[in-house]
C-alpha cells in the first residue's frame, strides 16, 4: 500500500513577505508544529513521519501506508488550526504515493562532494540538493495546486471512502476533490495531537473571526475569500 503524504504551505506568503513579519512567524509556527508532532506523537517506526521544507511549504510522508486517511487529515487539521490561531493561514492536500532516495542518480562529481545536510561546496559558494523524490510529493503538490484557492484541505474525491465520518467534507466538482472543513470538524485524534504536541487549539468561532479579519485586512483575491468562507462554513456575522 502506498504511503500517505501531505503538502502544506502558507497562504499568501509571496504577497505578504515584504511587509508582514507575521507571515514569517506563521512559517515558523508550521515548522514547529510539524517538528513537535513528529517528536512527541509519532517518534518511532512504523508511525514515524518524514518532513522536508520546500520554500514556504512542507511535504510530510508516512513510514508506511494505511487504508484510512485519518492520521494525515488529523495532522493537517491540527497544523492548520495552529497556524490559523496566529491570524495567517495554510492550505494542504492529502494523497498517497511512493517516496525514495534519488541520490544514487546524482552525477559522481556531486555524490563525491556532498556533505552532511545535502550541501555541496562550490568553492566558497554552496549548492543544496533535495535527495528524495516520488509520487508522494508530485501528487500532493499537484493536488494542492489543482484545488480551489483558499485556506482549504483537499483530498481526491476517489479517496473519500477513506475519510473518517468525523471529518466534515464538501465536494468541489470542478477539481474532482472533496474539501475538509478543518475549522468545524471534531476529531478525537486531532485533540490528542494538539495536546500531545502542545499546539494551539483555538475554538471554531475564534478561527472564523480570524478568517474574516484576514480577509478584511489583507484583501486576498475574491475567489480565495469566497471559497474559504463557503467551504469552511464561516458565519460572516461572527
Short mmCIF file of C-alpha atoms in Angstrom, two decimals:
data_model
loop_
_atom_site.label_atom_id
_atom_site.label_comp_id
_atom_site.label_asym_id
_atom_site.label_seq_id
_atom_site.Cartn_x
_atom_site.Cartn_y
_atom_site.Cartn_z
CA UNK A 1 0.00 0.00 0.00
CA UNK A 2 1.32 3.44 -0.92
CA UNK A 3 2.43 5.84 1.80
CA UNK A 4 0.25 8.81 2.60
CA UNK A 5 1.58 12.31 2.06
CA UNK A 6 0.66 15.87 2.94
CA UNK A 7 1.70 19.02 1.13
CA UNK A 8 1.04 22.07 3.29
CA UNK A 9 2.10 25.66 2.76
CA UNK A 10 1.42 29.19 3.95
CA UNK A 11 -1.23 31.09 2.01
CA UNK A 12 -0.30 34.49 0.58
CA UNK A 13 3.35 34.15 1.55
CA UNK A 14 4.81 35.85 -1.52
CA UNK A 15 2.30 38.70 -1.39
CA UNK A 16 2.84 39.35 2.33
CA UNK A 17 6.57 38.64 2.52
CA UNK A 18 7.87 42.19 2.09
CA UNK A 19 5.62 43.99 4.56
CA UNK A 20 4.20 41.46 7.05
CA UNK A 21 6.56 39.89 9.56
CA UNK A 22 3.69 37.76 10.89
CA UNK A 23 3.79 35.60 7.77
CA UNK A 24 7.33 34.56 8.74
CA UNK A 25 6.13 33.75 12.24
CA UNK A 26 3.40 31.62 10.67
CA UNK A 27 6.01 29.69 8.69
CA UNK A 28 7.88 29.19 11.97
CA UNK A 29 4.64 28.02 13.62
CA UNK A 30 4.09 25.50 10.84
CA UNK A 31 7.65 24.23 11.10
CA UNK A 32 7.47 23.93 14.89
CA UNK A 33 4.11 22.17 14.70
CA UNK A 34 5.45 19.53 12.32
CA UNK A 35 8.52 19.07 14.49
CA UNK A 36 6.52 18.66 17.70
CA UNK A 37 4.07 16.20 16.13
CA UNK A 38 6.99 14.14 14.82
CA UNK A 39 8.86 14.20 18.14
CA UNK A 40 6.00 13.90 20.61
CA UNK A 41 3.29 11.97 18.77
CA UNK A 42 4.94 9.82 16.08
CA UNK A 43 8.59 9.35 17.05
CA UNK A 44 9.13 5.71 16.10
CA UNK A 45 8.50 3.23 13.29
CA UNK A 46 6.01 2.23 11.99
CA UNK A 47 4.29 5.53 12.86
CA UNK A 48 7.18 7.94 12.30
CA UNK A 49 6.89 10.70 9.72
CA UNK A 50 9.36 12.34 7.36
CA UNK A 51 9.15 16.04 6.52
CA UNK A 52 11.04 18.24 4.08
CA UNK A 53 10.79 22.00 3.62
CA UNK A 54 10.05 23.32 0.13
CA UNK A 55 10.09 27.13 0.23
CA UNK A 56 7.12 28.26 2.32
CA UNK A 57 5.71 24.72 2.47
CA UNK A 58 6.47 21.19 3.59
CA UNK A 59 5.96 17.69 2.28
CA UNK A 60 5.17 15.21 5.07
CA UNK A 61 5.30 11.49 4.30
CA UNK A 62 4.44 8.42 6.38
CA UNK A 63 6.70 5.46 7.02
CA UNK A 64 4.05 3.01 5.77
CA UNK A 65 0.67 3.19 4.06
CA UNK A 66 -2.74 2.72 5.68
CA UNK A 67 -6.27 2.17 4.41
CA UNK A 68 -7.68 5.07 6.44
CA UNK A 69 -6.52 8.64 5.86
CA UNK A 70 -7.38 9.62 9.43
CA UNK A 71 -3.80 10.31 10.50
CA UNK A 72 -2.75 12.65 7.67
CA UNK A 73 -6.07 14.50 7.79
CA UNK A 74 -5.80 14.92 11.57
CA UNK A 75 -2.21 16.15 11.27
CA UNK A 76 -3.27 18.65 8.59
CA UNK A 77 -6.21 19.91 10.64
CA UNK A 78 -4.07 20.32 13.77
CA UNK A 79 -1.39 22.22 11.83
CA UNK A 80 -3.87 24.46 10.01
CA UNK A 81 -5.54 25.40 13.30
CA UNK A 82 -2.15 26.06 14.91
CA UNK A 83 -1.19 28.42 12.08
CA UNK A 84 -4.66 29.97 11.90
CA UNK A 85 -4.51 30.89 15.59
CA UNK A 86 -1.80 33.39 14.62
CA UNK A 87 -4.02 35.13 12.09
CA UNK A 88 -2.42 33.72 8.94
CA UNK A 89 -3.49 30.61 7.08
CA UNK A 90 -2.28 27.46 5.37
CA UNK A 91 -3.63 25.22 2.64
CA UNK A 92 -2.99 21.49 2.40
CA UNK A 93 -3.59 18.42 0.29
CA UNK A 94 -3.55 14.76 1.35
CA UNK A 95 -2.84 11.93 -1.08
CA UNK A 96 -0.71 8.78 -1.43
CA UNK A 97 2.36 7.73 -3.38
CA UNK A 98 5.92 6.50 -3.29
CA UNK A 99 8.96 8.31 -1.89
CA UNK A 100 12.59 7.30 -2.27
CA UNK A 101 16.20 8.45 -2.06
CA UNK A 102 17.42 9.51 -5.51
CA UNK A 103 20.98 10.46 -4.54
CA UNK A 104 22.36 7.43 -6.40
CA UNK A 105 21.25 9.13 -9.64
CA UNK A 106 23.34 12.22 -8.97
CA UNK A 107 26.48 12.60 -11.11
CA UNK A 108 29.70 11.32 -9.48
CA UNK A 109 31.03 14.86 -9.06
CA UNK A 110 28.05 15.71 -6.85
CA UNK A 111 27.96 12.40 -4.95
CA UNK A 112 31.65 12.71 -4.10
CA UNK A 113 31.36 16.31 -2.93
CA UNK A 114 28.11 16.17 -0.98
CA UNK A 115 28.42 16.71 2.78
CA UNK A 116 26.01 16.38 5.70
CA UNK A 117 22.70 18.13 5.23
CA UNK A 118 22.63 17.88 1.45
CA UNK A 119 25.22 20.62 0.98
CA UNK A 120 27.70 20.61 -1.90
CA UNK A 121 30.57 23.13 -1.68
CA UNK A 122 31.17 25.17 -4.85
CA UNK A 123 34.39 26.96 -3.99
CA UNK A 124 33.31 29.46 -1.36
CA UNK A 125 29.69 29.10 -2.53
CA UNK A 126 27.28 26.27 -1.84
CA UNK A 127 24.73 24.10 -3.66
CA UNK A 128 21.93 22.47 -1.67
CA UNK A 129 20.21 19.37 -3.01
CA UNK A 130 16.94 17.61 -2.19
CA UNK A 131 17.80 13.89 -2.35
CA UNK A 132 14.28 12.44 -2.13
CA UNK A 133 11.52 12.38 -4.72
CA UNK A 134 8.48 10.41 -5.77
CA UNK A 135 4.78 10.40 -6.48
CA UNK A 136 4.03 11.18 -2.81
CA UNK A 137 5.45 14.66 -3.40
CA UNK A 138 4.32 15.08 -7.00
CA UNK A 139 0.70 14.10 -6.34
CA UNK A 140 0.31 16.07 -3.10
CA UNK A 141 1.82 19.22 -4.58
CA UNK A 142 -0.23 18.82 -7.75
CA UNK A 143 -3.46 18.29 -5.81
CA UNK A 144 -2.80 21.38 -3.71
CA UNK A 145 -2.40 23.43 -6.89
CA UNK A 146 -5.46 21.84 -8.54
CA UNK A 147 -7.79 22.55 -5.62
CA UNK A 148 -9.74 25.81 -5.45
CA UNK A 149 -7.97 28.83 -3.99
CA UNK A 150 -8.36 29.34 -0.28
CA UNK A 151 -7.27 28.06 3.11
CA UNK A 152 -8.55 24.61 2.21
CA UNK A 153 -7.67 20.97 2.89
CA UNK A 154 -8.13 19.00 -0.32
CA UNK A 155 -8.42 15.25 -0.92
CA UNK A 156 -9.13 13.42 -4.18
CA UNK A 157 -12.81 12.58 -4.49
CA UNK A 158 -11.88 8.94 -5.19
CA UNK A 159 -10.32 8.82 -1.71
CA UNK A 160 -13.48 10.00 0.06
CA UNK A 161 -14.33 6.46 1.35
CA UNK A 162 -11.03 6.57 3.26
CA UNK A 163 -12.04 9.70 5.20
CA UNK A 164 -13.50 9.03 8.69
CA UNK A 165 -17.03 10.31 9.24
CA UNK A 166 -15.89 12.76 11.94
CA UNK A 167 -14.38 15.00 9.25
CA UNK A 168 -16.90 17.27 7.55
CA UNK A 169 -16.40 17.47 3.79
CA UNK A 170 -17.90 19.23 0.79
CA UNK A 171 -17.31 18.26 -2.85
CA UNK A 172 -15.71 20.54 -5.39
CA UNK A 173 -16.68 19.02 -8.71
CA UNK A 174 -14.53 21.21 -10.96
CA UNK A 175 -11.31 19.95 -9.32
CA UNK A 176 -12.64 16.45 -8.57
CA UNK A 177 -11.80 16.93 -4.89
CA UNK A 178 -13.50 16.95 -1.53
CA UNK A 179 -12.62 19.72 0.91
CA UNK A 180 -12.37 19.09 4.63
CA UNK A 181 -13.81 21.70 6.99
CA UNK A 182 -10.75 21.97 9.23
CA UNK A 183 -12.42 24.59 11.42
CA UNK A 184 -15.54 22.70 12.49
CA UNK A 185 -14.64 19.00 12.21
CA UNK A 186 -14.45 17.32 15.61
CA UNK A 187 -11.89 14.53 15.90
CA UNK A 188 -10.51 12.80 18.97
CA UNK A 189 -7.21 12.27 17.15
CA UNK A 190 -6.89 15.96 16.34
CA UNK A 191 -7.43 16.76 20.02
CA UNK A 192 -4.76 14.23 21.04
CA UNK A 193 -2.29 15.68 18.56
CA UNK A 194 -2.94 19.22 19.76
CA UNK A 195 -2.44 18.21 23.38
CA UNK A 196 0.48 15.87 22.79
CA UNK A 197 2.41 18.29 20.58
CA UNK A 198 1.49 21.40 22.57
CA UNK A 199 -0.22 23.05 19.60
CA UNK A 200 -2.63 25.94 19.85
CA UNK A 201 -6.22 24.74 19.73
CA UNK A 202 -8.48 27.74 19.05
CA UNK A 203 -12.23 27.33 19.11
CA UNK A 204 -14.16 27.40 15.85
CA UNK A 205 -15.53 30.89 16.45
CA UNK A 206 -12.02 32.23 17.04
CA UNK A 207 -10.88 30.78 13.72
CA UNK A 208 -13.92 32.16 11.92
CA UNK A 209 -13.14 35.63 13.25
CA UNK A 210 -9.50 35.21 12.24
CA UNK A 211 -10.52 34.29 8.68
CA UNK A 212 -12.77 37.34 8.38
CA UNK A 213 -10.10 39.58 9.91
CA UNK A 214 -7.54 38.30 7.42
CA UNK A 215 -9.92 38.95 4.53
CA UNK A 216 -10.74 42.46 5.71
CA UNK A 217 -7.15 43.48 6.49
CA UNK A 218 -5.18 41.81 3.70
CA UNK A 219 -7.72 41.73 0.86
CA UNK A 220 -6.94 38.34 -0.68
CA UNK A 221 -8.39 37.60 -4.15
CA UNK A 222 -12.17 37.34 -4.30
CA UNK A 223 -12.05 33.63 -5.15
CA UNK A 224 -9.85 32.98 -2.10
CA UNK A 225 -12.26 34.78 0.20
CA UNK A 226 -15.40 33.21 -1.26
CA UNK A 227 -14.03 29.65 -1.30
CA UNK A 228 -12.63 29.85 2.22
CA UNK A 229 -15.87 31.22 3.65
CA UNK A 230 -18.02 28.75 1.70
CA UNK A 231 -16.12 25.51 2.25
CA UNK A 232 -15.28 26.27 5.90
CA UNK A 233 -18.86 27.37 6.66
CA UNK A 234 -17.67 30.68 8.10
CA UNK A 235 -20.50 32.77 9.54
CA UNK A 236 -19.87 36.31 8.34
CA UNK A 237 -21.53 37.98 11.34
CA UNK A 238 -19.26 36.06 13.78
#
